[in-house]
Short mmCIF file of C-alpha atoms and ligand atoms in Angstrom, two decimals:
data_model
loop_
_atom_site.label_atom_id
_atom_site.label_comp_id
_atom_site.label_asym_id
_atom_site.label_seq_id
_atom_site.Cartn_x
_atom_site.Cartn_y
_atom_site.Cartn_z
CA MET A 1 -9.36 21.24 19.32
CA SER A 2 -8.80 19.82 15.87
CA VAL A 3 -10.11 21.51 12.71
CA HIS A 4 -12.28 18.60 11.56
CA LYS A 5 -13.79 18.03 15.03
CA GLU A 6 -14.87 21.66 15.25
CA ALA A 7 -16.39 21.73 11.78
CA LYS A 8 -20.14 21.06 11.61
CA ARG A 9 -19.85 20.86 7.85
CA ILE A 10 -16.72 20.00 5.87
CA THR A 11 -16.00 22.60 3.22
CA THR A 12 -13.11 23.05 0.80
CA GLN A 13 -11.79 25.64 3.29
CA VAL A 14 -11.89 23.07 6.11
CA VAL A 15 -9.88 20.51 4.13
CA HIS A 16 -7.35 23.23 3.32
CA GLU A 17 -7.06 24.05 7.04
CA MET A 18 -6.71 20.33 7.82
CA LYS A 19 -3.63 20.18 5.60
CA GLN A 20 -2.17 23.26 7.27
CA SER A 21 -2.66 21.79 10.74
CA GLY A 22 -1.40 18.33 9.71
CA GLU A 23 -4.73 16.51 10.19
CA LYS A 24 -5.25 13.64 7.78
CA ILE A 25 -8.34 13.69 5.55
CA ALA A 26 -10.51 10.56 5.25
CA MET A 27 -12.35 10.13 1.96
CA LEU A 28 -14.48 7.20 0.74
CA THR A 29 -16.74 6.61 -2.23
CA ALA A 30 -20.52 6.16 -1.96
CA TYR A 31 -23.16 5.93 -4.62
CA ASP A 32 -26.48 5.58 -2.78
CA TYR A 33 -28.44 7.06 0.14
CA THR A 34 -28.21 4.16 2.59
CA MET A 35 -24.47 3.59 2.33
CA ALA A 36 -23.74 7.33 2.23
CA THR A 37 -25.69 7.76 5.50
CA VAL A 38 -23.39 5.28 7.26
CA VAL A 39 -20.26 6.78 5.69
CA ASP A 40 -21.30 10.31 6.71
CA GLN A 41 -22.25 9.32 10.27
CA ALA A 42 -18.95 7.42 10.68
CA GLY A 43 -17.07 10.69 10.25
CA VAL A 44 -15.68 10.49 6.72
CA ASP A 45 -14.65 14.01 5.65
CA ILE A 46 -15.17 13.75 1.89
CA ILE A 47 -17.62 11.46 0.09
CA LEU A 48 -16.68 10.87 -3.51
CA VAL A 49 -19.46 9.90 -5.88
CA GLY A 50 -16.86 8.24 -8.06
CA ASP A 51 -17.30 7.11 -11.61
CA SER A 52 -16.21 3.76 -10.15
CA ALA A 53 -20.02 3.49 -9.87
CA SER A 54 -19.67 2.27 -13.45
CA ASN A 55 -17.86 -0.84 -12.13
CA VAL A 56 -19.32 -1.22 -8.64
CA MET A 57 -22.97 -0.30 -9.27
CA ALA A 58 -23.46 -1.15 -12.94
CA GLY A 59 -21.00 -4.01 -13.48
CA HIS A 60 -19.10 -2.46 -16.38
CA GLU A 61 -15.45 -3.44 -16.89
CA THR A 62 -14.27 0.18 -17.01
CA THR A 63 -15.41 3.61 -15.86
CA LEU A 64 -15.98 4.79 -19.42
CA PRO A 65 -19.65 3.86 -20.01
CA ILE A 66 -21.26 5.74 -17.11
CA THR A 67 -23.23 8.81 -18.23
CA LEU A 68 -23.69 12.28 -16.77
CA ASP A 69 -27.37 11.54 -16.04
CA GLN A 70 -26.39 8.38 -14.14
CA MET A 71 -23.73 10.25 -12.13
CA ILE A 72 -26.31 12.91 -11.24
CA TYR A 73 -28.75 10.21 -10.09
CA HIS A 74 -26.12 8.71 -7.74
CA ALA A 75 -25.03 12.17 -6.56
CA GLN A 76 -28.60 13.21 -5.67
CA ALA A 77 -28.97 10.17 -3.40
CA VAL A 78 -25.61 10.79 -1.68
CA VAL A 79 -26.29 14.50 -1.17
CA ARG A 80 -29.57 13.64 0.59
CA ALA A 81 -27.58 11.52 3.05
CA ALA A 82 -24.54 13.72 3.69
CA LYS A 83 -25.15 16.00 6.67
CA ARG A 84 -21.46 16.69 7.42
CA ALA A 85 -19.21 15.42 4.63
CA LEU A 86 -18.14 17.39 1.57
CA VAL A 87 -19.66 15.70 -1.50
CA VAL A 88 -17.46 15.56 -4.61
CA VAL A 89 -18.77 14.12 -7.88
CA ASP A 90 -16.73 12.72 -10.77
CA LEU A 91 -17.27 14.25 -14.19
CA PRO A 92 -17.68 11.12 -16.32
CA PHE A 93 -15.66 10.28 -19.41
CA GLY A 94 -16.61 12.35 -22.45
CA THR A 95 -18.24 15.23 -20.58
CA TYR A 96 -15.24 17.57 -20.18
CA GLN A 97 -12.41 16.56 -22.52
CA GLY A 98 -13.99 17.92 -25.72
CA ASN A 99 -13.96 21.61 -24.92
CA SER A 100 -14.16 23.91 -21.93
CA LYS A 101 -17.74 25.02 -22.65
CA GLU A 102 -18.95 21.42 -22.54
CA ALA A 103 -16.92 20.89 -19.35
CA LEU A 104 -18.56 23.90 -17.70
CA ASN A 105 -22.04 22.80 -18.76
CA SER A 106 -21.43 19.30 -17.34
CA ALA A 107 -20.13 20.69 -14.05
CA ILE A 108 -23.08 23.11 -13.79
CA ARG A 109 -25.54 20.26 -14.35
CA ILE A 110 -23.94 18.27 -11.53
CA MET A 111 -23.99 21.21 -9.11
CA LYS A 112 -27.53 22.36 -9.99
CA GLU A 113 -29.26 19.00 -10.30
CA SER A 114 -27.58 17.11 -7.43
CA GLY A 115 -26.70 19.80 -4.89
CA ALA A 116 -23.12 18.44 -4.63
CA HIS A 117 -20.31 20.68 -3.40
CA ALA A 118 -17.52 20.08 -5.92
CA VAL A 119 -16.52 18.11 -9.01
CA LYS A 120 -13.49 15.93 -9.76
CA LEU A 121 -11.94 15.32 -13.13
CA GLU A 122 -8.94 13.40 -14.43
CA GLY A 123 -5.84 14.79 -16.11
CA GLY A 124 -3.31 17.60 -16.12
CA ARG A 125 -2.30 20.13 -18.79
CA GLU A 126 -4.63 18.58 -21.40
CA VAL A 127 -7.70 19.62 -19.37
CA LYS A 128 -6.31 22.89 -17.95
CA GLU A 129 -8.68 25.10 -19.95
CA SER A 130 -11.71 23.05 -18.88
CA ILE A 131 -10.70 23.28 -15.21
CA GLU A 132 -10.15 27.05 -15.44
CA ARG A 133 -13.57 27.56 -16.97
CA ILE A 134 -15.28 25.46 -14.27
CA LEU A 135 -13.37 27.30 -11.53
CA SER A 136 -14.32 30.67 -13.03
CA ALA A 137 -17.99 29.75 -12.45
CA GLY A 138 -17.26 29.30 -8.75
CA ILE A 139 -17.31 25.50 -8.79
CA PRO A 140 -14.57 23.86 -6.69
CA VAL A 141 -12.49 21.30 -8.60
CA MET A 142 -10.54 18.29 -7.33
CA GLY A 143 -7.84 17.07 -9.73
CA HIS A 144 -6.82 13.44 -10.31
CA LEU A 145 -3.34 12.39 -11.53
CA GLY A 146 -1.33 9.19 -11.85
CA LEU A 147 -3.44 6.20 -12.82
CA THR A 148 -6.48 7.87 -14.32
CA PRO A 149 -8.93 5.04 -15.10
CA GLN A 150 -10.75 6.98 -17.85
CA SER A 151 -7.48 6.64 -19.86
CA ILE A 152 -7.16 2.89 -19.34
CA TYR A 153 -7.10 2.18 -23.07
CA LYS A 154 -4.16 4.57 -23.46
CA PHE A 155 -2.26 2.96 -20.54
CA GLY A 156 -3.27 -0.60 -21.45
CA THR A 157 -2.81 -1.77 -17.84
CA TYR A 158 -3.72 -0.77 -14.26
CA THR A 159 -0.08 -0.88 -13.05
CA VAL A 160 1.69 1.84 -11.04
CA ARG A 161 2.23 5.09 -12.97
CA ALA A 162 5.10 7.62 -12.97
CA LYS A 163 7.83 5.15 -12.03
CA GLU A 164 10.06 6.53 -14.79
CA GLU A 165 11.63 9.98 -14.48
CA GLU A 166 9.90 11.50 -17.52
CA GLU A 167 6.36 10.63 -16.36
CA ALA A 168 7.22 11.58 -12.75
CA GLN A 169 8.47 14.99 -13.93
CA ARG A 170 5.28 15.52 -15.95
CA LEU A 171 3.16 14.59 -12.93
CA LYS A 172 5.06 17.07 -10.72
CA GLU A 173 4.47 19.86 -13.24
CA ASP A 174 0.80 18.97 -13.65
CA ALA A 175 0.24 18.88 -9.88
CA GLN A 176 1.87 22.28 -9.47
CA MET A 177 -0.26 23.66 -12.32
CA LEU A 178 -3.51 22.23 -10.80
CA ASN A 179 -2.53 23.80 -7.48
CA ASP A 180 -1.67 27.16 -9.05
CA ILE A 181 -4.87 27.52 -11.07
CA GLY A 182 -6.94 26.84 -7.94
CA CYS A 183 -7.90 23.16 -7.59
CA PHE A 184 -8.84 22.68 -3.93
CA SER A 185 -7.34 19.18 -3.78
CA ILE A 186 -5.67 16.54 -5.97
CA VAL A 187 -6.10 12.73 -5.96
CA PHE A 188 -2.93 10.70 -6.67
CA GLU A 189 -3.76 7.19 -7.80
CA LYS A 190 -1.17 4.38 -7.86
CA ILE A 191 2.08 6.33 -7.96
CA PRO A 192 5.30 5.73 -5.96
CA ALA A 193 4.98 6.85 -2.32
CA LYS A 194 8.20 8.87 -2.55
CA LEU A 195 6.90 10.88 -5.51
CA ALA A 196 3.53 11.49 -3.80
CA ALA A 197 5.36 12.68 -0.65
CA GLU A 198 7.53 15.09 -2.64
CA VAL A 199 4.58 16.63 -4.50
CA THR A 200 2.46 16.77 -1.33
CA ALA A 201 5.17 18.85 0.34
CA ALA A 202 5.46 21.13 -2.70
CA VAL A 203 1.79 22.06 -3.18
CA ASP A 204 -0.51 24.10 -0.91
CA CYS A 205 -3.66 22.12 -1.66
CA PRO A 206 -4.34 18.80 0.10
CA THR A 207 -3.43 15.62 -1.78
CA ILE A 208 -5.51 12.47 -1.39
CA GLY A 209 -3.84 9.14 -2.14
CA ILE A 210 -5.08 5.78 -3.33
CA GLY A 211 -2.05 3.52 -3.63
CA ALA A 212 0.20 6.57 -3.19
CA GLY A 213 1.64 6.05 0.31
CA ALA A 214 1.13 7.52 3.76
CA GLU A 215 2.57 10.98 3.14
CA CYS A 216 -0.45 12.22 1.18
CA ASP A 217 -2.66 14.61 3.16
CA GLY A 218 -5.53 12.12 3.01
CA GLN A 219 -6.56 8.70 1.76
CA VAL A 220 -9.41 7.41 -0.37
CA LEU A 221 -10.70 3.88 -1.04
CA VAL A 222 -13.65 2.51 -2.93
CA LEU A 223 -16.24 1.68 -0.24
CA HIS A 224 -17.30 -1.71 -1.59
CA ASP A 225 -13.65 -2.82 -1.89
CA MET A 226 -12.64 -1.82 1.66
CA LEU A 227 -15.77 -3.43 3.13
CA GLY A 228 -15.06 -6.68 1.28
CA ILE A 229 -18.34 -6.58 -0.64
CA THR A 230 -16.43 -6.74 -3.93
CA GLN A 231 -13.83 -9.49 -3.73
CA ALA A 232 -12.33 -10.03 -7.19
CA PHE A 233 -10.27 -6.82 -6.98
CA SER A 234 -7.32 -6.98 -4.58
CA PRO A 235 -4.44 -4.66 -5.39
CA ARG A 236 -1.61 -4.29 -2.85
CA PHE A 237 -2.85 -0.87 -1.64
CA LEU A 238 -6.29 -2.15 -0.67
CA ARG A 239 -6.79 -2.83 3.04
CA ARG A 240 -10.01 -4.73 3.73
CA TYR A 241 -11.81 -3.52 6.84
CA GLY A 242 -14.57 -6.10 6.67
CA ASP A 243 -15.75 -9.20 4.87
CA LEU A 244 -19.30 -8.06 4.23
CA GLY A 245 -19.44 -10.02 0.97
CA ASP A 246 -19.11 -13.30 2.91
CA GLN A 247 -21.54 -12.14 5.60
CA MET A 248 -24.14 -11.10 3.03
CA PHE A 249 -23.75 -14.40 1.20
CA SER A 250 -24.25 -16.43 4.41
CA ALA A 251 -27.26 -14.36 5.47
CA ILE A 252 -28.94 -14.76 2.09
CA ARG A 253 -28.18 -18.52 1.99
CA GLN A 254 -29.78 -18.84 5.43
CA TYR A 255 -32.87 -16.90 4.27
CA VAL A 256 -33.26 -19.12 1.18
CA SER A 257 -32.92 -22.22 3.34
CA ASP A 258 -35.45 -20.93 5.93
CA VAL A 259 -38.02 -20.09 3.22
CA ARG A 260 -37.66 -23.52 1.65
CA ALA A 261 -37.96 -25.24 5.04
CA VAL A 262 -41.06 -23.14 5.94
CA ASP A 263 -39.08 -21.89 8.94
CA PHE A 264 -39.63 -18.26 7.90
CA PRO A 265 -41.91 -16.58 8.82
CA ASN A 266 -42.60 -18.15 12.21
CA GLU A 267 -45.60 -17.47 14.52
CA SER A 268 -44.21 -14.22 15.89
CA GLU A 269 -43.36 -12.92 12.42
CA GLN A 270 -46.91 -13.00 11.11
CA TYR A 271 -50.25 -11.22 11.82
O1 LIG B 1 -14.08 6.78 -9.14
C1 LIG B 1 -13.43 6.60 -8.10
O2 LIG B 1 -13.82 5.83 -7.21
C2 LIG B 1 -12.18 7.33 -7.95
C3 LIG B 1 -11.32 6.97 -6.77
C4 LIG B 1 -10.66 5.68 -6.99
C5 LIG B 1 -10.34 8.04 -6.46
O3 LIG B 1 -11.86 8.16 -8.73
#
């Protein structure tokens, strides 16, 4: 029997055991109760309340504007839905980089006010102290290396990271450090598959890739992208599992047309 099939509830311990037994971890984002219910029931192991909510839910160009209060609102809805999945919540930009006390306070607010199970934050050595302080309070932390969207103005572009030796070496050191201080998992975003495979083999904690190849211990995608609800964004790593955007558009067009033609409601749809 596999580890994830036996588990009634996915915990950080379960994902660790999944890595040890070679079972891949499926992670997706969700930001609201209804979608999170479907994601949870479909067997996703980890639901990420990502700060991509800033783009997907609020229509911002970057992840920078979303606030801690807004992340907590989304997290509360997802936690209500998740009966099996581990719920991880992004610490938004500006709530953990300043100092470790602020980082701890932000993480505590997320855990206390939403009931989530873990937090995720972006970066390596520059946020080490913040991560240690959060971990010392008993809050599980997921790291995030490679393309870290909260630093988009530093990078200037959303292209693949760590292609050059110097940045790849820094990423390897940061991943080892995140593993050693006790992060329960690390996301690798948009880095060469070979590099992700090498680091995945070197660290004990599970790695979750998005545009980081098949050798990561798990994969994550943004829900609205993989369902085809959002259509403008189509990087090479994104596989679309549906075209819900088109289906929703057709359904709504049909509704508008039926209302205008007085075809809705019909006799059996009224009292
Ligand atoms: O916010 C998010 O959706 C993320 C994933 C892309 C990993 O951080």
